[in-house]
Amino acid sequence: TNTSISVLKIKEFLGLNENPDGDTHIKTGELSEMRNFRITRDKHMQIRPGQKTVLNLKSEWDTWAASQETAPENTGPHFCGAWQGAVGGSDRIIAAFGGVLFDVNLEGPSARVIGTCTEDQTSFFGFGGKVYLLNGHEYMSWDGGAETSFETVEGYIPTVQTAVNPQGYGT
């Protein structure tokens, strides 16, 4: 076929060249970004082999759905978001899948249900030893406890007073 594709064979890896001007000034054999390669003893690049499934959240979701008294309406759950960070004094991986919040343990591997939310794109952030969830429908938090789960954050209106003494009264 007539195609403008040409194969470039790199005989020796020359290293990373993170050029602030962009990728236009790199030599053949240099990379601007290291992705999915390892370097052999002979300085050749070798693609890292494939991927490995550590935990299937769909299987965990199916187990959870089977344990519910009323079957969830969702027949095709999808991944909504994930977060990794410190909560409750330990490092955790939190995943939102099919409206269920999982505390993922890669050592097991296993996942524990720590709450439910609306199935939508979900963002997480950590603050003050807790992890918070925002998805456009709920604002929830979890303290990382073994017996606790995500709970709705109670909103409040901060009160600011001026010209009062340290006890909070006066004019």
Tab-separated table of N, CA and C in Angstrom:
chain	number	residue	atom	x	y	z
A	1	THR	N	0.837	-1.186	0.000
A	1	THR	CA	0.000	0.000	0.000
A	1	THR	C	0.873	1.237	0.000
A	2	ASN	N	0.325	2.320	-0.481
A	2	ASN	CA	1.036	3.594	-0.435
A	2	ASN	C	0.737	4.279	0.875
A	3	THR	N	1.730	4.374	1.716
A	3	THR	CA	1.574	5.008	3.013
A	3	THR	C	2.844	5.757	3.352
A	4	SER	N	2.698	6.782	4.132
A	4	SER	CA	3.854	7.590	4.511
A	4	SER	C	4.476	7.130	5.823
A	5	ILE	N	4.081	5.964	6.297
A	5	ILE	CA	4.612	5.445	7.560
A	5	ILE	C	5.971	4.822	7.311
A	6	SER	N	6.936	5.183	8.142
A	6	SER	CA	8.251	4.570	8.052
A	6	SER	C	8.633	4.029	9.422
A	7	VAL	N	9.375	2.944	9.430
A	7	VAL	CA	9.792	2.312	10.668
A	7	VAL	C	11.169	2.835	11.034
A	8	LEU	N	11.303	3.273	12.276
A	8	LEU	CA	12.569	3.791	12.763
A	8	LEU	C	13.119	2.801	13.775
A	9	LYS	N	14.299	2.293	13.543
A	9	LYS	CA	14.907	1.335	14.453
A	9	LYS	C	15.936	2.069	15.302
A	10	ILE	N	15.751	2.001	16.608
A	10	ILE	CA	16.668	2.660	17.538
A	10	ILE	C	17.630	1.605	18.055
A	11	LYS	N	18.916	1.792	17.765
A	11	LYS	CA	19.916	0.799	18.139
A	11	LYS	C	20.442	1.014	19.548
A	12	GLU	N	20.448	2.252	20.023
A	12	GLU	CA	20.958	2.525	21.357
A	12	GLU	C	20.154	3.649	21.991
A	13	PHE	N	19.747	3.426	23.234
A	13	PHE	CA	18.986	4.438	23.976
A	13	PHE	C	19.952	5.491	24.501
A	14	LEU	N	19.707	6.739	24.182
A	14	LEU	CA	20.599	7.830	24.567
A	14	LEU	C	20.140	8.574	25.810
A	15	GLY	N	19.003	8.203	26.367
A	15	GLY	CA	18.542	8.816	27.603
A	15	GLY	C	17.336	9.712	27.402
A	16	LEU	N	16.951	10.339	28.516
A	16	LEU	CA	15.826	11.264	28.488
A	16	LEU	C	16.326	12.660	28.165
A	17	ASN	N	15.574	13.388	27.382
A	17	ASN	CA	15.892	14.770	27.056
A	17	ASN	C	14.621	15.576	27.287
A	18	GLU	N	14.471	16.056	28.491
A	18	GLU	CA	13.286	16.838	28.836
A	18	GLU	C	13.539	18.286	28.452
A	19	ASN	N	13.418	18.565	27.195
A	19	ASN	CA	13.714	19.870	26.636
A	19	ASN	C	12.561	20.825	26.906
A	20	PRO	N	12.827	21.977	27.556
A	20	PRO	CA	11.743	22.934	27.815
A	20	PRO	C	11.162	23.550	26.545
A	21	ASP	N	11.887	23.458	25.429
A	21	ASP	CA	11.396	24.005	24.167
A	21	ASP	C	10.477	23.046	23.427
A	22	GLY	N	10.293	21.857	23.965
A	22	GLY	CA	9.432	20.884	23.310
A	22	GLY	C	10.225	19.704	22.794
A	23	ASP	N	9.556	18.844	22.053
A	23	ASP	CA	10.160	17.601	21.574
A	23	ASP	C	10.852	17.753	20.222
A	24	THR	N	10.977	18.936	19.700
A	24	THR	CA	11.491	19.097	18.344
A	24	THR	C	13.005	19.001	18.261
A	25	HIS	N	13.698	19.055	19.382
A	25	HIS	CA	15.162	19.064	19.349
A	25	HIS	C	15.784	17.790	19.904
A	26	ILE	N	15.036	16.707	19.971
A	26	ILE	CA	15.616	15.478	20.496
A	26	ILE	C	16.236	14.675	19.362
A	27	LYS	N	17.286	13.921	19.705
A	27	LYS	CA	17.984	13.102	18.718
A	27	LYS	C	17.307	11.741	18.620
A	28	THR	N	17.598	11.036	17.546
A	28	THR	CA	17.111	9.679	17.408
A	28	THR	C	17.752	8.831	18.499
A	29	GLY	N	16.920	8.202	19.317
A	29	GLY	CA	17.419	7.401	20.434
A	29	GLY	C	17.149	8.060	21.774
A	30	GLU	N	16.696	9.311	21.773
A	30	GLU	CA	16.338	10.002	23.008
A	30	GLU	C	14.825	9.989	23.164
A	31	LEU	N	14.393	10.086	24.388
A	31	LEU	CA	12.965	10.190	24.674
A	31	LEU	C	12.703	11.480	25.431
A	32	SER	N	11.578	12.094	25.151
A	32	SER	CA	11.188	13.277	25.912
A	32	SER	C	10.433	12.877	27.160
A	33	GLU	N	9.893	11.656	27.160
A	33	GLU	CA	9.108	11.167	28.286
A	33	GLU	C	9.255	9.650	28.330
A	34	MET	N	9.480	9.100	29.518
A	34	MET	CA	9.679	7.647	29.658
A	34	MET	C	8.336	6.998	29.947
A	35	ARG	N	7.841	6.203	29.009
A	35	ARG	CA	6.562	5.529	29.187
A	35	ARG	C	6.669	4.078	28.742
A	36	ASN	N	6.339	3.186	29.648
A	36	ASN	CA	6.199	1.769	29.356
A	36	ASN	C	7.434	1.142	28.712
A	37	PHE	N	8.616	1.628	29.029
A	37	PHE	CA	9.857	1.045	28.536
A	37	PHE	C	10.770	0.725	29.700
A	38	ARG	N	11.632	-0.240	29.487
A	38	ARG	CA	12.737	-0.460	30.400
A	38	ARG	C	13.987	-0.524	29.543
A	39	ILE	N	15.140	-0.270	30.155
A	39	ILE	CA	16.402	-0.231	29.432
A	39	ILE	C	17.168	-1.512	29.730
A	40	THR	N	17.615	-2.208	28.690
A	40	THR	CA	18.389	-3.436	28.866
A	40	THR	C	19.853	-3.091	29.129
A	41	ARG	N	20.669	-4.103	29.447
A	41	ARG	CA	22.103	-3.888	29.688
A	41	ARG	C	22.808	-3.359	28.449
A	42	ASP	N	22.305	-3.713	27.284
A	42	ASP	CA	22.921	-3.270	26.035
A	42	ASP	C	22.415	-1.904	25.586
A	43	LYS	N	21.725	-1.206	26.482
A	43	LYS	CA	21.180	0.135	26.222
A	43	LYS	C	20.108	0.124	25.134
A	44	HIS	N	19.329	-0.932	25.086
A	44	HIS	CA	18.205	-1.004	24.162
A	44	HIS	C	16.936	-0.758	24.964
A	45	MET	N	15.925	-0.220	24.302
A	45	MET	CA	14.637	-0.032	24.948
A	45	MET	C	13.810	-1.296	24.729
A	46	GLN	N	13.138	-1.730	25.782
A	46	GLN	CA	12.281	-2.891	25.684
A	46	GLN	C	10.924	-2.526	26.268
A	47	ILE	N	9.873	-2.792	25.509
A	47	ILE	CA	8.530	-2.495	25.996
A	47	ILE	C	8.237	-3.409	27.167
A	48	ARG	N	7.710	-2.833	28.228
A	48	ARG	CA	7.326	-3.639	29.385
A	48	ARG	C	6.150	-4.522	28.996
A	49	PRO	N	6.153	-5.752	29.475
A	49	PRO	CA	5.099	-6.671	29.052
A	49	PRO	C	3.760	-6.365	29.702
A	50	GLY	N	2.757	-6.200	28.889
A	50	GLY	CA	1.345	-6.132	29.249
A	50	GLY	C	0.932	-5.514	30.561
A	51	GLN	N	-0.153	-6.016	31.048
A	51	GLN	CA	-0.721	-5.536	32.289
A	51	GLN	C	-1.298	-6.709	33.054
A	52	LYS	N	-1.536	-6.503	34.317
A	52	LYS	CA	-2.046	-7.566	35.165
A	52	LYS	C	-3.227	-7.021	35.953
A	53	THR	N	-4.339	-7.720	35.929
A	53	THR	CA	-5.492	-7.326	36.718
A	53	THR	C	-5.248	-7.753	38.159
A	54	VAL	N	-5.256	-6.798	39.059
A	54	VAL	CA	-5.023	-7.081	40.474
A	54	VAL	C	-6.360	-7.307	41.182
A	55	LEU	N	-7.356	-6.489	40.847
A	55	LEU	CA	-8.665	-6.593	41.484
A	55	LEU	C	-9.719	-6.168	40.473
A	56	ASN	N	-10.771	-6.931	40.353
A	56	ASN	CA	-11.847	-6.627	39.427
A	56	ASN	C	-12.990	-5.990	40.225
A	57	LEU	N	-13.159	-4.673	40.084
A	57	LEU	CA	-14.216	-3.986	40.818
A	57	LEU	C	-15.609	-4.445	40.394
A	58	LYS	N	-15.767	-4.888	39.157
A	58	LYS	CA	-17.070	-5.390	38.716
A	58	LYS	C	-17.469	-6.622	39.522
A	59	SER	N	-16.526	-7.513	39.789
A	59	SER	CA	-16.816	-8.696	40.617
A	59	SER	C	-17.188	-8.288	42.034
A	60	GLU	N	-16.470	-7.312	42.579
A	60	GLU	CA	-16.774	-6.813	43.927
A	60	GLU	C	-18.158	-6.159	43.949
A	61	TRP	N	-18.481	-5.422	42.879
A	61	TRP	CA	-19.789	-4.778	42.782
A	61	TRP	C	-20.886	-5.838	42.688
A	62	ASP	N	-20.670	-6.879	41.892
A	62	ASP	CA	-21.654	-7.962	41.752
A	62	ASP	C	-21.920	-8.631	43.097
A	63	THR	N	-20.863	-8.861	43.873
A	63	THR	CA	-21.015	-9.463	45.204
A	63	THR	C	-21.843	-8.559	46.096
A	64	TRP	N	-21.553	-7.260	46.064
A	64	TRP	CA	-22.317	-6.294	46.858
A	64	TRP	C	-23.778	-6.279	46.411
A	65	ALA	N	-24.023	-6.236	45.083
A	65	ALA	CA	-25.385	-6.157	44.551
A	65	ALA	C	-26.194	-7.394	44.944
A	66	ALA	N	-25.560	-8.560	44.957
A	66	ALA	CA	-26.258	-9.793	45.326
A	66	ALA	C	-26.664	-9.802	46.801
A	67	SER	N	-25.942	-9.044	47.635
A	67	SER	CA	-26.246	-9.013	49.068
A	67	SER	C	-27.339	-8.003	49.427
A	68	GLN	N	-27.770	-7.202	48.462
A	68	GLN	CA	-28.785	-6.182	48.722
A	68	GLN	C	-30.181	-6.789	48.690
A	69	GLU	N	-31.059	-6.307	49.563
A	69	GLU	CA	-32.431	-6.815	49.601
A	69	GLU	C	-33.174	-6.494	48.311
A	70	THR	N	-32.989	-5.287	47.820
A	70	THR	CA	-33.581	-4.923	46.539
A	70	THR	C	-32.446	-4.760	45.543
A	71	ALA	N	-32.580	-5.383	44.412
A	71	ALA	CA	-31.521	-5.355	43.401
A	71	ALA	C	-31.341	-3.936	42.883
A	72	PRO	N	-30.098	-3.494	42.730
A	72	PRO	CA	-29.866	-2.166	42.156
A	72	PRO	C	-30.384	-2.103	40.725
A	73	GLU	N	-30.872	-0.927	40.340
A	73	GLU	CA	-31.416	-0.754	38.992
A	73	GLU	C	-30.335	-0.787	37.928
A	74	ASN	N	-29.118	-0.451	38.303
A	74	ASN	CA	-28.031	-0.341	37.341
A	74	ASN	C	-27.558	-1.724	36.900
A	75	THR	N	-27.662	-2.008	35.613
A	75	THR	CA	-27.204	-3.296	35.102
A	75	THR	C	-25.818	-3.206	34.485
A	76	GLY	N	-25.334	-2.000	34.244
A	76	GLY	CA	-24.012	-1.812	33.651
A	76	GLY	C	-23.219	-0.783	34.426
A	77	PRO	N	-22.740	-1.119	35.628
A	77	PRO	CA	-22.014	-0.133	36.420
A	77	PRO	C	-20.725	0.293	35.724
A	78	HIS	N	-20.322	1.527	35.978
A	78	HIS	CA	-19.079	2.006	35.392
A	78	HIS	C	-18.228	2.708	36.437
A	79	PHE	N	-16.953	2.832	36.106
A	79	PHE	CA	-15.973	3.462	36.984
A	79	PHE	C	-16.228	4.967	37.019
A	80	CYS	N	-16.272	5.539	38.230
A	80	CYS	CA	-16.599	6.956	38.374
A	80	CYS	C	-15.434	7.794	38.900
A	81	GLY	N	-14.478	7.182	39.588
A	81	GLY	CA	-13.340	7.934	40.093
A	81	GLY	C	-12.581	7.148	41.141
A	82	ALA	N	-11.352	7.603	41.417
A	82	ALA	CA	-10.526	6.943	42.430
A	82	ALA	C	-9.625	7.976	43.082
A	83	TRP	N	-9.132	7.618	44.257
A	83	TRP	CA	-8.251	8.499	45.024
A	83	TRP	C	-7.299	7.633	45.831
A	84	GLN	N	-6.074	8.100	45.997
A	84	GLN	CA	-5.096	7.423	46.829
A	84	GLN	C	-4.458	8.454	47.729
A	85	GLY	N	-4.405	8.168	49.032
A	85	GLY	CA	-3.795	9.090	49.967
A	85	GLY	C	-3.987	8.635	51.399
A	86	ALA	N	-3.568	9.485	52.323
A	86	ALA	CA	-3.647	9.162	53.749
A	86	ALA	C	-4.999	9.594	54.306
A	87	VAL	N	-5.658	8.672	54.974
A	87	VAL	CA	-6.912	8.955	55.661
A	87	VAL	C	-6.966	8.057	56.893
A	88	GLY	N	-7.336	8.625	58.009
A	88	GLY	CA	-7.420	7.858	59.242
A	88	GLY	C	-6.080	7.298	59.678
A	89	GLY	N	-5.000	7.973	59.322
A	89	GLY	CA	-3.671	7.553	59.742
A	89	GLY	C	-3.039	6.461	58.903
A	90	SER	N	-3.671	6.043	57.804
A	90	SER	CA	-3.057	5.039	56.943
A	90	SER	C	-3.297	5.368	55.477
A	91	ASP	N	-2.465	4.781	54.621
A	91	ASP	CA	-2.564	5.023	53.188
A	91	ASP	C	-3.690	4.161	52.616
A	92	ARG	N	-4.589	4.769	51.854
A	92	ARG	CA	-5.767	4.069	51.325
A	92	ARG	C	-5.938	4.352	49.840
A	93	ILE	N	-6.634	3.436	49.180
A	93	ILE	CA	-7.101	3.636	47.810
A	93	ILE	C	-8.619	3.543	47.860
A	94	ILE	N	-9.282	4.602	47.432
A	94	ILE	CA	-10.741	4.665	47.421
A	94	ILE	C	-11.187	4.683	45.962
A	95	ALA	N	-12.182	3.870	45.622
A	95	ALA	CA	-12.702	3.836	44.257
A	95	ALA	C	-14.219	3.942	44.290
A	96	ALA	N	-14.762	4.734	43.358
A	96	ALA	CA	-16.210	4.840	43.168
A	96	ALA	C	-16.538	4.074	41.895
A	97	PHE	N	-17.346	3.023	42.047
A	97	PHE	CA	-17.693	2.171	40.915
A	97	PHE	C	-19.164	1.789	41.021
A	98	GLY	N	-19.935	2.145	40.020
A	98	GLY	CA	-21.342	1.760	39.981
A	98	GLY	C	-22.158	2.298	41.137
A	99	GLY	N	-21.788	3.463	41.692
A	99	GLY	CA	-22.513	4.044	42.810
A	99	GLY	C	-22.120	3.471	44.159
A	100	VAL	N	-21.091	2.648	44.189
A	100	VAL	CA	-20.603	2.058	45.439
A	100	VAL	C	-19.183	2.566	45.682
A	101	LEU	N	-18.879	2.877	46.935
A	101	LEU	CA	-17.551	3.351	47.322
A	101	LEU	C	-16.790	2.195	47.963
A	102	PHE	N	-15.612	1.890	47.404
A	102	PHE	CA	-14.811	0.772	47.865
A	102	PHE	C	-13.511	1.263	48.487
A	103	ASP	N	-13.115	0.640	49.594
A	103	ASP	CA	-11.792	0.802	50.187
A	103	ASP	C	-10.984	-0.375	49.654
A	104	VAL	N	-10.058	-0.106	48.736
A	104	VAL	CA	-9.330	-1.151	48.025
A	104	VAL	C	-8.050	-1.503	48.777
A	105	ASN	N	-7.860	-2.788	49.019
A	105	ASN	CA	-6.649	-3.296	49.652
A	105	ASN	C	-5.923	-4.143	48.613
A	106	LEU	N	-4.779	-3.667	48.113
A	106	LEU	CA	-4.062	-4.384	47.065
A	106	LEU	C	-3.271	-5.564	47.594
A	107	GLU	N	-3.049	-5.636	48.903
A	107	GLU	CA	-2.304	-6.754	49.467
A	107	GLU	C	-3.127	-8.024	49.466
A	108	GLY	N	-4.455	-7.897	49.572
A	108	GLY	CA	-5.354	-9.037	49.645
A	108	GLY	C	-5.425	-9.864	48.393
A	109	PRO	N	-5.734	-9.396	47.241
A	109	PRO	CA	-6.416	-8.118	47.040
A	109	PRO	C	-7.898	-8.254	47.368
A	110	SER	N	-8.442	-7.189	47.926
A	110	SER	CA	-9.856	-7.185	48.275
A	110	SER	C	-10.357	-5.746	48.284
A	111	ALA	N	-11.674	-5.612	48.351
A	111	ALA	CA	-12.288	-4.292	48.432
A	111	ALA	C	-13.454	-4.375	49.408
A	112	ARG	N	-13.514	-3.400	50.287
A	112	ARG	CA	-14.576	-3.338	51.292
A	112	ARG	C	-15.499	-2.181	50.947
A	113	VAL	N	-16.798	-2.405	50.997
A	113	VAL	CA	-17.768	-1.344	50.715
A	113	VAL	C	-17.794	-0.384	51.890
A	114	ILE	N	-17.597	0.904	51.596
A	114	ILE	CA	-17.608	1.925	52.653
A	114	ILE	C	-18.645	3.007	52.393
A	115	GLY	N	-19.592	2.717	51.529
A	115	GLY	CA	-20.675	3.674	51.290
A	115	GLY	C	-21.209	3.577	49.879
A	116	THR	N	-22.250	4.358	49.645
A	116	THR	CA	-22.840	4.452	48.319
A	116	THR	C	-23.014	5.918	47.963
A	117	CYS	N	-23.085	6.184	46.684
A	117	CYS	CA	-23.277	7.552	46.199
A	117	CYS	C	-23.951	7.469	44.837
A	118	THR	N	-24.296	8.610	44.289
A	118	THR	CA	-24.865	8.662	42.955
A	118	THR	C	-23.791	8.276	41.945
A	119	GLU	N	-24.149	7.451	40.976
A	119	GLU	CA	-23.184	7.022	39.963
A	119	GLU	C	-22.986	8.147	38.952
A	120	ASP	N	-21.920	8.889	39.148
A	120	ASP	CA	-21.568	10.014	38.287
A	120	ASP	C	-20.080	10.268	38.466
A	121	GLN	N	-19.506	11.089	37.601
A	121	GLN	CA	-18.079	11.399	37.724
A	121	GLN	C	-17.813	11.922	39.135
A	122	THR	N	-16.851	11.308	39.814
A	122	THR	CA	-16.621	11.578	41.223
A	122	THR	C	-15.198	12.061	41.447
A	123	SER	N	-15.061	13.098	42.265
A	123	SER	CA	-13.752	13.619	42.653
A	123	SER	C	-13.589	13.435	44.154
A	124	PHE	N	-12.358	13.176	44.565
A	124	PHE	CA	-12.031	13.023	45.973
A	124	PHE	C	-10.924	14.003	46.327
A	125	PHE	N	-10.852	14.386	47.604
A	125	PHE	CA	-9.718	15.141	48.108
A	125	PHE	C	-9.564	14.861	49.590
A	126	GLY	N	-8.334	14.901	50.039
A	126	GLY	CA	-8.049	14.657	51.445
A	126	GLY	C	-7.827	15.965	52.177
A	127	PHE	N	-8.305	16.028	53.428
A	127	PHE	CA	-8.103	17.215	54.244
A	127	PHE	C	-8.347	16.854	55.703
A	128	GLY	N	-7.421	17.224	56.572
A	128	GLY	CA	-7.607	17.051	58.005
A	128	GLY	C	-7.809	15.607	58.439
A	129	GLY	N	-7.124	14.648	57.788
A	129	GLY	CA	-7.249	13.250	58.167
A	129	GLY	C	-8.479	12.552	57.625
A	130	LYS	N	-9.255	13.237	56.797
A	130	LYS	CA	-10.443	12.647	56.185
A	130	LYS	C	-10.312	12.712	54.677
A	131	VAL	N	-11.149	11.934	53.996
A	131	VAL	CA	-11.260	12.026	52.544
A	131	VAL	C	-12.675	12.501	52.227
A	132	TYR	N	-12.768	13.445	51.312
A	132	TYR	CA	-14.047	14.038	50.939
A	132	TYR	C	-14.388	13.651	49.506
A	133	LEU	N	-15.683	13.519	49.218
A	133	LEU	CA	-16.207	13.129	47.914
A	133	LEU	C	-17.109	14.239	47.385
A	134	LEU	N	-16.924	14.575	46.124
A	134	LEU	CA	-17.799	15.515	45.411
A	134	LEU	C	-18.163	14.893	44.069
A	135	ASN	N	-19.460	14.862	43.762
A	135	ASN	CA	-19.856	14.310	42.464
A	135	ASN	C	-20.989	15.096	41.800
A	136	GLY	N	-21.278	16.274	42.292
A	136	GLY	CA	-22.365	17.064	41.728
A	136	GLY	C	-23.716	16.744	42.328
A	137	HIS	N	-23.796	15.694	43.133
A	137	HIS	CA	-25.041	15.296	43.782
A	137	HIS	C	-24.880	15.254	45.298
A	138	GLU	N	-23.717	14.800	45.750
A	138	GLU	CA	-23.456	14.676	47.189
A	138	GLU	C	-22.113	15.308	47.546
A	139	TYR	N	-22.022	15.664	48.822
A	139	TYR	CA	-20.771	16.110	49.429
A	139	TYR	C	-20.625	15.261	50.677
A	140	MET	N	-19.689	14.297	50.647
A	140	MET	CA	-19.580	13.316	51.718
A	140	MET	C	-18.135	13.253	52.222
A	141	SER	N	-17.954	12.674	53.421
A	141	SER	CA	-16.610	12.485	53.962
A	141	SER	C	-16.528	11.150	54.684
A	142	TRP	N	-15.280	10.675	54.837
A	142	TRP	CA	-15.005	9.431	55.560
A	142	TRP	C	-13.742	9.630	56.378
A	143	ASP	N	-13.768	9.160	57.623
A	143	ASP	CA	-12.628	9.344	58.528
A	143	ASP	C	-11.627	8.194	58.500
A	144	GLY	N	-11.865	7.175	57.688
A	144	GLY	CA	-10.944	6.052	57.567
A	144	GLY	C	-11.140	4.974	58.608
A	145	GLY	N	-12.164	5.079	59.425
A	145	GLY	CA	-12.413	4.095	60.475
A	145	GLY	C	-12.855	2.742	59.929
A	146	ALA	N	-12.514	1.681	60.667
A	146	ALA	CA	-12.859	0.324	60.240
A	146	ALA	C	-14.358	0.078	60.307
A	147	GLU	N	-15.052	0.756	61.202
A	147	GLU	CA	-16.492	0.539	61.380
A	147	GLU	C	-17.329	1.703	60.851
A	148	THR	N	-16.698	2.666	60.198
A	148	THR	CA	-17.430	3.835	59.700
A	148	THR	C	-17.530	3.780	58.183
A	149	SER	N	-18.379	4.647	57.637
A	149	SER	CA	-18.552	4.716	56.188
A	149	SER	C	-18.690	6.187	55.794
A	150	PHE	N	-18.793	6.427	54.480
A	150	PHE	CA	-18.976	7.792	53.995
A	150	PHE	C	-20.304	8.331	54.512
A	151	GLU	N	-20.277	9.548	55.013
A	151	GLU	CA	-21.463	10.217	55.531
A	151	GLU	C	-21.584	11.584	54.880
A	152	THR	N	-22.800	12.074	54.774
A	152	THR	CA	-23.039	13.411	54.237
A	152	THR	C	-22.418	14.451	55.151
A	153	VAL	N	-21.725	15.404	54.564
A	153	VAL	CA	-21.116	16.486	55.331
A	153	VAL	C	-22.206	17.476	55.715
A	154	GLU	N	-22.289	17.774	56.992
A	154	GLU	CA	-23.264	18.756	57.474
A	154	GLU	C	-22.718	20.154	57.220
A	155	GLY	N	-23.454	20.924	56.449
A	155	GLY	CA	-23.021	22.283	56.150
A	155	GLY	C	-23.227	23.207	57.338
A	156	TYR	N	-22.508	24.290	57.366
A	156	TYR	CA	-22.662	25.280	58.421
A	156	TYR	C	-22.318	26.652	57.853
A	157	ILE	N	-22.801	27.660	58.536
A	157	ILE	CA	-22.493	29.034	58.153
A	157	ILE	C	-21.546	29.581	59.200
A	158	PRO	N	-20.318	29.897	58.810
A	158	PRO	CA	-19.382	30.410	59.801
A	158	PRO	C	-19.842	31.779	60.318
A	159	THR	N	-19.665	31.985	61.602
A	159	THR	CA	-20.042	33.248	62.227
A	159	THR	C	-18.784	34.040	62.542
A	160	VAL	N	-18.792	35.280	62.131
A	160	VAL	CA	-17.657	36.151	62.404
A	160	VAL	C	-18.164	37.309	63.244
A	161	GLN	N	-17.488	37.546	64.358
A	161	GLN	CA	-17.859	38.669	65.214
A	161	GLN	C	-16.666	39.596	65.352
A	162	THR	N	-16.956	40.867	65.386
A	162	THR	CA	-15.895	41.852	65.597
A	162	THR	C	-16.196	42.632	66.865
A	163	ALA	N	-15.179	43.210	67.426
A	163	ALA	CA	-15.288	44.067	68.610
A	163	ALA	C	-15.883	43.313	69.816
A	164	VAL	N	-15.482	42.066	69.996
A	164	VAL	CA	-15.897	41.302	71.174
A	164	VAL	C	-14.656	40.851	71.935
A	165	ASN	N	-14.842	40.533	73.193
A	165	ASN	CA	-13.707	40.049	73.976
A	165	ASN	C	-13.437	38.590	73.653
A	166	PRO	N	-12.344	37.991	74.135
A	166	PRO	CA	-12.010	36.602	73.796
A	166	PRO	C	-13.074	35.574	74.193
A	167	GLN	N	-13.942	35.879	75.149
A	167	GLN	CA	-14.992	34.931	75.511
A	167	GLN	C	-16.152	34.947	74.521
A	168	GLY	N	-16.201	35.933	73.622
A	168	GLY	CA	-17.224	35.952	72.581
A	168	GLY	C	-18.419	36.814	72.894
A	169	TYR	N	-18.383	37.612	73.940
A	169	TYR	CA	-19.518	38.493	74.218
A	169	TYR	C	-19.018	39.923	74.341
A	170	GLY	N	-19.930	40.812	74.288
A	170	GLY	CA	-19.600	42.237	74.318
A	170	GLY	C	-20.233	42.933	73.151
A	171	THR	N	-19.826	44.153	72.918
A	171	THR	CA	-20.400	44.921	71.816
A	171	THR	C	-19.349	45.229	70.779
